[in-house]
Short mmCIF file of C-alpha atoms and ligand atoms in Angstrom, two decimals:
data_model
loop_
_atom_site.label_atom_id
_atom_site.label_comp_id
_atom_site.label_asym_id
_atom_site.label_seq_id
_atom_site.Cartn_x
_atom_site.Cartn_y
_atom_site.Cartn_z
CA MET A 1 165.39 241.05 29.63
CA THR A 2 163.73 244.35 29.65
CA THR A 3 160.08 245.15 29.36
CA SER A 4 158.45 248.07 27.45
CA THR A 5 158.49 250.01 30.75
CA GLY A 6 162.32 249.71 30.93
CA LEU A 7 162.10 247.44 33.91
CA SER A 8 163.88 244.13 34.06
CA SER A 9 161.32 241.37 34.10
CA GLY A 10 160.61 240.24 37.58
CA THR A 11 161.29 243.72 39.04
CA THR A 12 158.56 244.68 41.49
CA LEU A 13 157.97 248.22 42.45
CA PRO A 14 157.57 249.33 46.01
CA PRO A 15 153.89 249.89 47.18
CA PHE A 16 152.23 252.99 45.86
CA ILE A 17 154.60 253.34 42.87
CA THR A 18 153.23 252.35 39.56
CA TYR A 19 153.43 252.88 35.75
CA GLN A 20 150.24 254.41 34.37
CA GLN A 21 150.10 255.13 30.68
CA ASP A 22 153.91 254.60 30.62
CA GLN A 23 154.40 257.30 33.33
CA LEU A 24 155.82 256.61 36.73
CA MET A 25 153.39 257.66 39.46
CA LEU A 26 153.72 257.88 43.15
CA GLU A 27 150.17 257.49 44.51
CA GLY A 28 148.08 259.71 42.15
CA VAL A 29 150.81 262.04 41.08
CA SER A 30 152.92 262.00 37.98
CA LEU A 31 156.64 262.09 38.83
CA ASP A 32 157.52 263.57 35.45
CA ARG A 33 155.17 266.59 36.33
CA LEU A 34 156.95 267.04 39.56
CA THR A 35 160.38 267.15 37.92
CA GLN A 36 158.92 269.93 35.61
CA GLU A 37 157.53 271.85 38.48
CA HIS A 38 160.42 271.52 41.00
CA GLY A 39 163.51 270.58 39.04
CA THR A 40 165.97 267.79 39.84
CA PRO A 41 167.37 266.27 41.87
CA LEU A 42 164.10 265.99 43.79
CA PHE A 43 163.14 263.65 46.69
CA VAL A 44 159.39 262.63 46.61
CA TYR A 45 157.78 260.63 49.43
CA SER A 46 154.38 258.97 49.71
CA ARG A 47 152.39 259.68 52.84
CA ALA A 48 150.22 256.48 52.22
CA ALA A 49 153.45 254.31 51.87
CA MET A 50 154.69 255.59 55.25
CA LEU A 51 151.42 254.92 56.99
CA HIS A 52 151.07 251.59 55.32
CA ALA A 53 154.60 250.59 56.68
CA LEU A 54 153.57 251.82 60.15
CA SER A 55 150.24 249.93 60.12
CA ALA A 56 152.20 246.69 59.98
CA TYR A 57 153.92 247.51 63.26
CA GLN A 58 150.69 248.70 64.72
CA ARG A 59 148.85 245.39 63.76
CA GLY A 60 151.84 243.33 65.05
CA LEU A 61 151.75 245.09 68.52
CA ALA A 62 148.00 245.54 68.78
CA GLY A 63 146.56 244.68 72.14
CA ARG A 64 149.94 245.22 73.90
CA GLN A 65 151.22 248.23 75.79
CA HIS A 66 153.64 249.69 73.26
CA LEU A 67 155.32 252.76 71.94
CA ILE A 68 156.65 252.99 68.39
CA CYS A 69 159.49 255.56 68.33
CA TYR A 70 160.26 256.53 64.82
CA ALA A 71 164.22 256.72 64.58
CA MET A 72 164.32 260.17 62.98
CA LYS A 73 167.86 260.08 61.85
CA ALA A 74 166.52 257.94 58.91
CA ASN A 75 164.71 260.93 57.52
CA SER A 76 164.38 264.00 59.86
CA SER A 77 162.53 266.35 57.47
CA LEU A 78 159.75 268.13 59.54
CA ALA A 79 156.88 267.06 57.33
CA ILE A 80 157.90 263.44 57.52
CA LEU A 81 158.07 263.74 61.30
CA HIS A 82 154.73 265.48 61.42
CA THR A 83 153.08 262.66 59.49
CA LEU A 84 154.33 259.87 61.70
CA VAL A 85 153.75 261.79 64.95
CA GLN A 86 150.08 262.60 63.86
CA ALA A 87 149.80 258.85 63.23
CA GLY A 88 150.81 258.12 66.94
CA CYS A 89 154.55 257.64 66.83
CA GLY A 90 156.93 258.82 69.43
CA LEU A 91 160.44 259.72 68.27
CA ASP A 92 163.86 258.25 68.84
CA ILE A 93 166.43 261.03 68.74
CA VAL A 94 170.29 261.05 68.68
CA SER A 95 171.11 264.85 69.21
CA GLY A 96 169.96 268.10 70.53
CA GLY A 97 169.27 269.22 67.03
CA GLU A 98 166.89 266.25 66.53
CA LEU A 99 165.28 267.09 69.80
CA GLU A 100 164.50 270.64 68.54
CA ARG A 101 163.02 269.11 65.30
CA ALA A 102 160.94 266.73 67.36
CA MET A 103 159.60 269.60 69.50
CA ALA A 104 158.91 271.64 66.45
CA VAL A 105 156.43 269.10 65.18
CA GLY A 106 154.50 268.88 68.46
CA VAL A 107 155.39 265.43 69.60
CA ASP A 108 154.52 264.53 73.31
CA PRO A 109 158.00 264.86 75.00
CA GLY A 110 157.10 261.85 77.05
CA LYS A 111 157.22 259.85 73.77
CA ILE A 112 160.79 260.89 72.95
CA ILE A 113 163.70 258.47 73.79
CA PHE A 114 167.22 259.64 73.41
CA SER A 115 169.79 257.23 72.01
CA GLY A 116 173.54 257.63 71.07
CA VAL A 117 176.81 256.94 72.60
CA GLY A 118 177.98 260.63 72.86
CA LYS A 119 175.32 262.80 74.50
CA THR A 120 176.80 266.06 75.73
CA ARG A 121 175.88 267.67 79.18
CA ALA A 122 174.13 270.38 77.17
CA GLU A 123 172.05 267.94 75.26
CA MET A 124 171.13 266.14 78.40
CA ARG A 125 170.05 269.37 80.13
CA GLN A 126 168.02 270.37 77.09
CA ALA A 127 166.29 266.90 77.15
CA LEU A 128 165.55 267.02 80.83
CA GLU A 129 164.10 270.55 80.57
CA VAL A 130 161.43 269.41 78.05
CA GLY A 131 160.86 266.14 80.04
CA ILE A 132 161.69 263.34 77.49
CA GLY A 133 160.42 259.90 78.24
CA CYS A 134 163.81 258.06 78.48
CA PHE A 135 167.46 258.21 77.99
CA ASN A 136 168.98 255.05 76.35
CA VAL A 137 172.40 255.23 78.10
CA GLU A 138 175.38 253.44 76.42
CA SER A 139 178.14 253.50 78.99
CA ARG A 140 178.87 253.63 82.69
CA ALA A 141 180.59 257.03 82.27
CA GLU A 142 177.47 258.53 80.46
CA LEU A 143 175.28 257.18 83.29
CA ASP A 144 177.34 259.04 85.98
CA VAL A 145 177.31 262.32 83.93
CA LEU A 146 173.59 261.99 83.45
CA ASP A 147 172.98 261.46 87.20
CA GLU A 148 175.14 264.58 87.84
CA VAL A 149 173.43 266.82 85.37
CA ALA A 150 169.84 265.56 86.64
CA ARG A 151 170.78 266.07 90.37
CA GLY A 152 171.98 269.62 89.46
CA MET A 153 168.56 270.34 87.95
CA GLY A 154 166.74 268.74 90.88
CA VAL A 155 165.16 266.13 88.68
CA ARG A 156 165.44 262.41 88.03
CA ALA A 157 166.27 261.23 84.50
CA ALA A 158 164.41 258.17 83.29
CA VAL A 159 166.91 255.76 82.10
CA SER A 160 167.32 252.42 80.12
CA VAL A 161 170.72 250.91 79.65
CA ARG A 162 171.46 249.84 76.09
CA VAL A 163 172.98 246.43 76.20
CA ASN A 164 175.06 244.79 73.62
CA PRO A 165 173.57 241.31 73.23
CA ASN A 166 176.55 240.08 71.08
CA VAL A 167 174.46 238.51 68.34
CA ASP A 168 175.28 238.83 64.58
CA ALA A 169 172.57 240.61 62.75
CA GLN A 170 174.08 239.33 59.42
CA THR A 171 174.07 242.69 57.75
CA HIS A 172 176.79 245.13 56.41
CA PRO A 173 179.51 245.61 58.98
CA TYR A 174 178.98 249.37 59.02
CA ILE A 175 175.42 248.99 60.09
CA SER A 176 175.84 245.97 62.47
CA THR A 177 175.76 247.21 66.00
CA GLY A 178 174.94 244.34 68.25
CA LEU A 179 178.37 242.52 68.28
CA LYS A 180 181.16 242.74 70.78
CA GLY A 181 183.89 244.82 69.30
CA ASN A 182 181.59 247.75 68.16
CA LYS A 183 181.04 250.94 70.11
CA PHE A 184 177.43 250.52 70.95
CA GLY A 185 175.91 249.46 74.24
CA ILE A 186 177.15 247.85 77.49
CA ALA A 187 178.69 244.47 77.36
CA HIS A 188 176.54 241.61 78.64
CA GLU A 189 178.70 240.80 81.59
CA ASP A 190 178.57 244.45 82.86
CA VAL A 191 174.90 245.02 82.65
CA LEU A 192 173.86 243.76 86.05
CA SER A 193 176.37 245.90 87.89
CA THR A 194 175.42 248.88 85.82
CA TYR A 195 171.79 248.46 86.76
CA GLN A 196 172.67 248.06 90.43
CA HIS A 197 174.72 251.18 90.32
CA ALA A 198 172.01 253.17 88.37
CA ALA A 199 169.37 252.15 90.98
CA GLN A 200 171.52 253.81 93.69
CA CYS A 201 171.87 257.10 91.80
CA GLN A 202 169.67 259.94 93.22
CA GLY A 203 169.44 261.65 89.77
CA LEU A 204 168.31 258.52 87.85
CA ARG A 205 165.10 256.41 87.77
CA VAL A 206 165.51 253.05 85.97
CA VAL A 207 162.62 252.36 83.67
CA GLY A 208 163.72 249.95 80.89
CA ILE A 209 166.31 248.09 79.02
CA ASP A 210 167.11 248.43 75.34
CA CYS A 211 169.05 246.84 72.52
CA HIS A 212 169.52 247.64 68.77
CA ILE A 213 171.53 245.06 66.84
CA GLY A 214 171.95 246.64 63.48
CA SER A 215 170.15 247.79 60.40
CA GLN A 216 168.80 246.38 57.09
CA ILE A 217 168.25 243.03 58.99
CA THR A 218 166.35 240.55 56.72
CA GLN A 219 165.93 237.58 59.14
CA THR A 220 163.96 236.88 62.21
CA GLY A 221 166.65 234.71 63.92
CA PRO A 222 168.89 237.59 65.06
CA TYR A 223 165.94 239.38 66.63
CA LEU A 224 164.82 236.17 68.53
CA ASP A 225 168.50 235.64 69.71
CA ALA A 226 168.74 239.25 70.89
CA MET A 227 165.40 238.93 72.73
CA ASP A 228 166.54 235.79 74.51
CA ARG A 229 169.67 237.47 75.61
CA VAL A 230 167.85 240.55 76.83
CA LEU A 231 165.29 238.67 78.73
CA ASP A 232 168.17 236.66 80.46
CA LEU A 233 169.40 239.96 81.66
CA VAL A 234 165.94 241.18 82.66
CA GLN A 235 165.63 238.15 84.83
CA ASN A 236 169.00 238.75 86.49
CA ILE A 237 168.33 242.59 87.04
CA GLU A 238 164.98 241.90 88.47
CA ALA A 239 166.23 239.15 90.68
CA ALA A 240 168.57 241.71 92.08
CA GLY A 241 165.58 243.99 92.96
CA VAL A 242 165.52 246.47 90.06
CA ARG A 243 162.18 246.51 88.15
CA ILE A 244 162.33 246.78 84.46
CA GLU A 245 159.02 248.47 83.12
CA HIS A 246 159.74 248.51 79.41
CA ILE A 247 161.69 246.46 77.08
CA ASP A 248 163.00 248.26 73.90
CA PHE A 249 164.03 246.02 70.97
CA GLY A 250 165.36 248.90 68.86
CA GLY A 251 164.99 249.13 65.12
CA GLY A 252 166.83 247.60 62.19
CA LEU A 253 164.22 245.86 60.19
CA GLY A 254 165.31 245.69 56.55
CA ILE A 255 163.41 246.76 53.37
CA ASP A 256 163.34 245.38 49.79
CA TYR A 257 166.21 247.16 47.85
CA GLN A 258 167.11 244.38 45.45
CA GLY A 259 164.87 241.37 45.93
CA ASP A 260 165.68 241.34 49.67
CA ASN A 261 163.04 239.59 51.48
CA PRO A 262 162.75 240.75 55.07
CA PRO A 263 159.93 239.59 57.33
CA GLN A 264 156.89 241.75 57.43
CA ALA A 265 156.77 243.88 60.66
CA ASP A 266 153.54 242.19 61.83
CA ALA A 267 154.81 238.57 61.21
CA LEU A 268 158.16 239.44 62.94
CA TRP A 269 156.24 240.68 65.87
CA SER A 270 153.94 237.87 66.09
CA ALA A 271 157.01 235.55 66.39
CA LEU A 272 158.70 237.85 68.91
CA LEU A 273 155.66 238.30 71.11
CA GLN A 274 155.23 234.54 71.25
CA ARG A 275 158.66 234.22 72.56
CA LEU A 276 158.20 237.07 75.02
CA ASP A 277 154.95 235.35 76.31
CA ALA A 278 156.54 231.96 76.48
CA ARG A 279 159.29 233.36 78.66
CA GLY A 280 156.73 235.08 80.99
CA PHE A 281 157.40 238.78 80.06
CA GLY A 282 154.25 239.33 78.12
CA ASP A 283 153.13 242.00 80.60
CA ARG A 284 155.95 244.35 79.91
CA LYS A 285 155.54 247.54 77.74
CA ILE A 286 157.23 247.20 74.48
CA PHE A 287 159.25 249.98 72.71
CA ILE A 288 160.55 249.72 69.31
CA GLU A 289 162.64 252.15 67.28
CA PRO A 290 162.13 251.50 63.55
CA GLY A 291 163.53 254.00 61.05
CA ARG A 292 164.45 252.59 57.60
CA SER A 293 161.37 250.25 57.54
CA LEU A 294 158.93 253.15 58.03
CA VAL A 295 160.31 255.44 55.27
CA GLY A 296 162.82 253.76 53.18
CA ASN A 297 160.46 252.53 50.52
CA ALA A 298 158.13 255.48 50.69
CA GLY A 299 160.61 257.83 48.81
CA VAL A 300 162.27 258.16 45.53
CA CYS A 301 164.94 260.49 44.20
CA LEU A 302 164.35 261.96 40.76
CA THR A 303 167.36 262.88 38.70
CA GLU A 304 167.90 264.01 35.13
CA VAL A 305 170.35 262.38 32.69
CA LEU A 306 172.97 265.08 31.74
CA TYR A 307 175.35 263.23 29.45
CA LEU A 308 175.78 259.80 27.84
CA LYS A 309 179.44 258.77 27.88
CA PRO A 310 179.88 255.47 26.22
CA GLY A 311 183.45 254.01 26.59
CA GLU A 312 185.53 250.98 25.74
CA GLN A 313 185.25 249.27 29.10
CA LYS A 314 182.32 251.12 30.68
CA ASN A 315 179.42 253.24 29.52
CA PHE A 316 178.75 256.09 31.89
CA LEU A 317 175.42 257.86 32.40
CA ILE A 318 176.06 261.21 34.09
CA VAL A 319 173.10 262.27 36.11
CA ASP A 320 172.37 265.51 38.12
CA ALA A 321 172.08 263.57 41.50
CA ALA A 322 175.33 262.59 43.23
CA MET A 323 176.85 261.05 46.25
CA ASN A 324 176.10 264.20 48.25
CA ASP A 325 172.26 263.49 47.64
CA LEU A 326 172.52 259.72 47.75
CA PRO A 327 175.44 258.81 50.00
CA ARG A 328 174.56 255.11 50.48
CA PRO A 329 176.19 253.60 47.54
CA ALA A 330 179.59 255.42 48.13
CA MET A 331 179.33 254.57 51.86
CA TYR A 332 178.12 251.14 52.02
CA GLN A 333 178.18 249.91 48.45
CA ALA A 334 174.37 249.93 48.70
CA PHE A 335 172.12 249.10 45.91
CA HIS A 336 169.20 251.31 44.72
CA ARG A 337 167.01 250.28 41.84
CA ILE A 338 166.97 252.86 39.12
CA VAL A 339 163.98 253.05 36.65
CA PRO A 340 162.93 255.54 34.00
CA VAL A 341 160.24 258.14 34.85
CA SER A 342 158.88 258.12 31.26
CA PRO A 343 160.11 254.81 29.61
CA ARG A 344 161.01 254.92 25.91
CA ALA A 345 159.02 252.36 24.13
CA ASN A 346 160.98 250.10 21.78
CA ALA A 347 164.40 251.66 22.55
CA ALA A 348 167.27 249.26 22.89
CA PRO A 349 168.77 249.36 26.34
CA MET A 350 172.43 249.51 27.10
CA THR A 351 174.43 248.72 30.18
CA TRP A 352 175.46 251.89 32.10
CA ASP A 353 177.09 252.96 35.23
CA VAL A 354 175.02 255.70 36.66
CA VAL A 355 177.26 258.33 38.15
CA GLY A 356 177.00 261.89 39.49
CA PRO A 357 178.96 265.12 38.82
CA VAL A 358 180.95 265.12 42.06
CA CYS A 359 184.81 264.91 41.65
CA GLU A 360 185.23 261.44 43.37
CA SER A 361 185.49 258.00 41.82
CA GLY A 362 183.21 256.89 44.64
CA ASP A 363 180.54 259.09 43.30
CA TRP A 364 178.36 256.42 41.67
CA ILE A 365 174.58 255.59 42.21
CA GLY A 366 174.32 252.25 40.25
CA ARG A 367 176.54 249.98 38.40
CA ASP A 368 175.79 247.83 35.34
CA ARG A 369 172.22 248.92 34.84
CA GLU A 370 170.26 248.09 31.80
CA LEU A 371 168.49 251.33 30.66
CA ALA A 372 167.23 252.77 27.35
CA VAL A 373 167.77 256.51 27.88
CA GLN A 374 168.73 259.77 26.19
CA SER A 375 170.17 262.96 27.78
CA GLY A 376 167.28 264.96 29.31
CA ASP A 377 165.50 261.81 30.50
CA ARG A 378 164.52 261.57 34.12
CA LEU A 379 165.27 258.59 36.26
CA ALA A 380 163.90 257.50 39.61
CA VAL A 381 166.19 256.19 42.22
CA LEU A 382 164.08 253.88 44.26
CA SER A 383 164.03 253.12 48.11
CA ALA A 384 165.51 256.56 48.65
CA GLY A 385 163.31 257.53 51.63
CA ALA A 386 165.78 256.57 54.34
CA TYR A 387 169.36 257.60 55.05
CA CYS A 388 169.64 259.71 51.91
CA MET A 389 168.31 263.30 52.50
CA SER A 390 169.25 263.01 56.23
CA MET A 391 172.83 262.14 55.20
CA ALA A 392 172.97 264.60 52.32
CA SER A 393 175.82 267.13 52.31
CA ASN A 394 177.02 270.30 50.37
CA TYR A 395 180.15 268.67 49.06
CA ASN A 396 181.26 270.47 45.89
CA THR A 397 178.94 273.40 47.01
CA ARG A 398 175.95 271.48 45.68
CA GLY A 399 172.73 272.74 47.35
CA ARG A 400 170.66 270.07 49.01
CA ALA A 401 167.66 268.74 46.94
CA ALA A 402 164.17 269.90 47.30
CA GLU A 403 161.51 267.64 48.80
CA VAL A 404 157.92 266.90 48.04
CA LEU A 405 155.32 265.02 50.01
CA VAL A 406 152.59 263.17 47.91
CA ASP A 407 149.22 262.54 49.38
CA GLY A 408 146.74 260.99 46.97
CA ASN A 409 146.50 263.37 44.04
CA GLN A 410 148.15 266.20 46.04
CA ALA A 411 151.80 267.11 46.15
CA HIS A 412 153.26 269.52 48.74
CA LEU A 413 156.67 271.04 48.49
CA ILE A 414 157.99 270.35 52.00
CA ARG A 415 161.57 271.69 51.53
CA ALA A 416 162.73 274.19 48.98
CA ARG A 417 165.92 273.58 46.97
CA GLU A 418 168.93 274.99 48.89
CA SER A 419 170.54 277.96 47.39
CA THR A 420 174.28 278.87 47.34
CA ALA A 421 173.37 281.89 49.59
CA ASP A 422 171.79 279.37 52.07
CA GLN A 423 175.06 277.62 52.15
CA THR A 424 177.32 280.63 52.65
CA ARG A 425 175.17 282.41 55.12
CA LEU A 426 177.31 281.59 58.15
CA GLU A 427 180.67 282.25 56.41
CA ARG A 428 182.84 285.43 56.84
CA LEU A 429 185.95 286.73 55.13
CA PRO A 430 188.64 287.50 57.64
C1 PLP B 501 169.74 253.97 63.63
C2 PLP B 501 168.96 253.47 64.83
C3 PLP B 501 167.76 252.91 64.91
C4 PLP B 501 166.96 252.79 63.48
O1 PLP B 501 167.57 251.84 62.71
P1 PLP B 501 166.81 251.29 61.27
O2 PLP B 501 167.72 250.38 60.74
O3 PLP B 501 166.69 252.65 60.44
O4 PLP B 501 165.50 250.84 61.73
C5 PLP B 501 167.11 252.57 65.98
N1 PLP B 501 167.78 252.54 67.26
C6 PLP B 501 168.92 253.16 67.27
C7 PLP B 501 169.65 253.22 68.57
C8 PLP B 501 169.69 253.54 66.13
O5 PLP B 501 170.94 253.95 66.16
#
């Protein structure tokens, strides 16, 4: 069943997105107006929605020593980073490039943590030079290289070992990271010896322990299991004489894409802190690394309908956004809601597969969607704030989309549309 706004009944819009006089609005800004000003495809983000999502974590961790490090790979646009850093966040980085972006928005380097399984020596040096807060080390081999690089510079690198707690986050296998058999973290049984080794290294200073069990997690159980596993390890490590100052529980909290019902960040943390206290670790500093849950539902991608292509088996709606802008459906068969920007009153909806212009059958954005549209209409792909623009590519020599940040009634262009000249700038004929 479809309402006059073109929304299936029962569909709820993410916070700060509303229909007003049959126009889709983000905060106080008409999205139709933005498409006229900036063209499509266009990403639009709500500052209020990001701060609203952050405030749930801040409430949940209030009164505790803590650091919320935004996992910037979810969306690394400078204005997004700036917004979250100004609100007090540190940053979780995974590359030297992300480090440079982090520094460009003026984050306190002591609030940067460096994750990832494949840090190069050059990236380690770069991070030690600016004095980042902590390296989350993922293997014994990496630990030894970091020790060597730090000694060579006459400094000590603050380290935390990422442990693989071997719990099932019950999410998509490509975004599940806390099970044996994936590439992340150090296996449970090797953790103690790794810490004993790290404590002996002249170039290292052990400060913490961390885990990250996956992404788009919608249940509290896996987090509690991971916490228990990590605390067991902390007990053993400290019994061996190595003090753990902070415990980092990673990111991974899911968002509502399609009636998903993840716990709210404050409720999740109230349950987790209760467990932490019960086990006698309530005095430790807590680090977290949320990405998707801070920005995912703060963004939409606006796209224009190019062609209607009804067919015998399928009706295709060809739009001007594609898998290079919105890679999640092609990569993970992910679901994004798609709603009209200016719904057509009283028009009969049809069932469409919403697809992009890229020459791949995998280039789809939504399947079997009830929409009443004509060519030239604009659609909003919802929940597009995380892992969309930061994963965008130039496949088919498509320029990456422009981005706008909305704040109340104001709209700021935060990234211009990429031109072909931008794309070919580094290329040379032989
Ligand atoms: C990707 C990642 C995160 C963020 O995950 P979300 O699901 O976006 O919250 C946090 N920590 C590490 C180590 C990651 O790789």
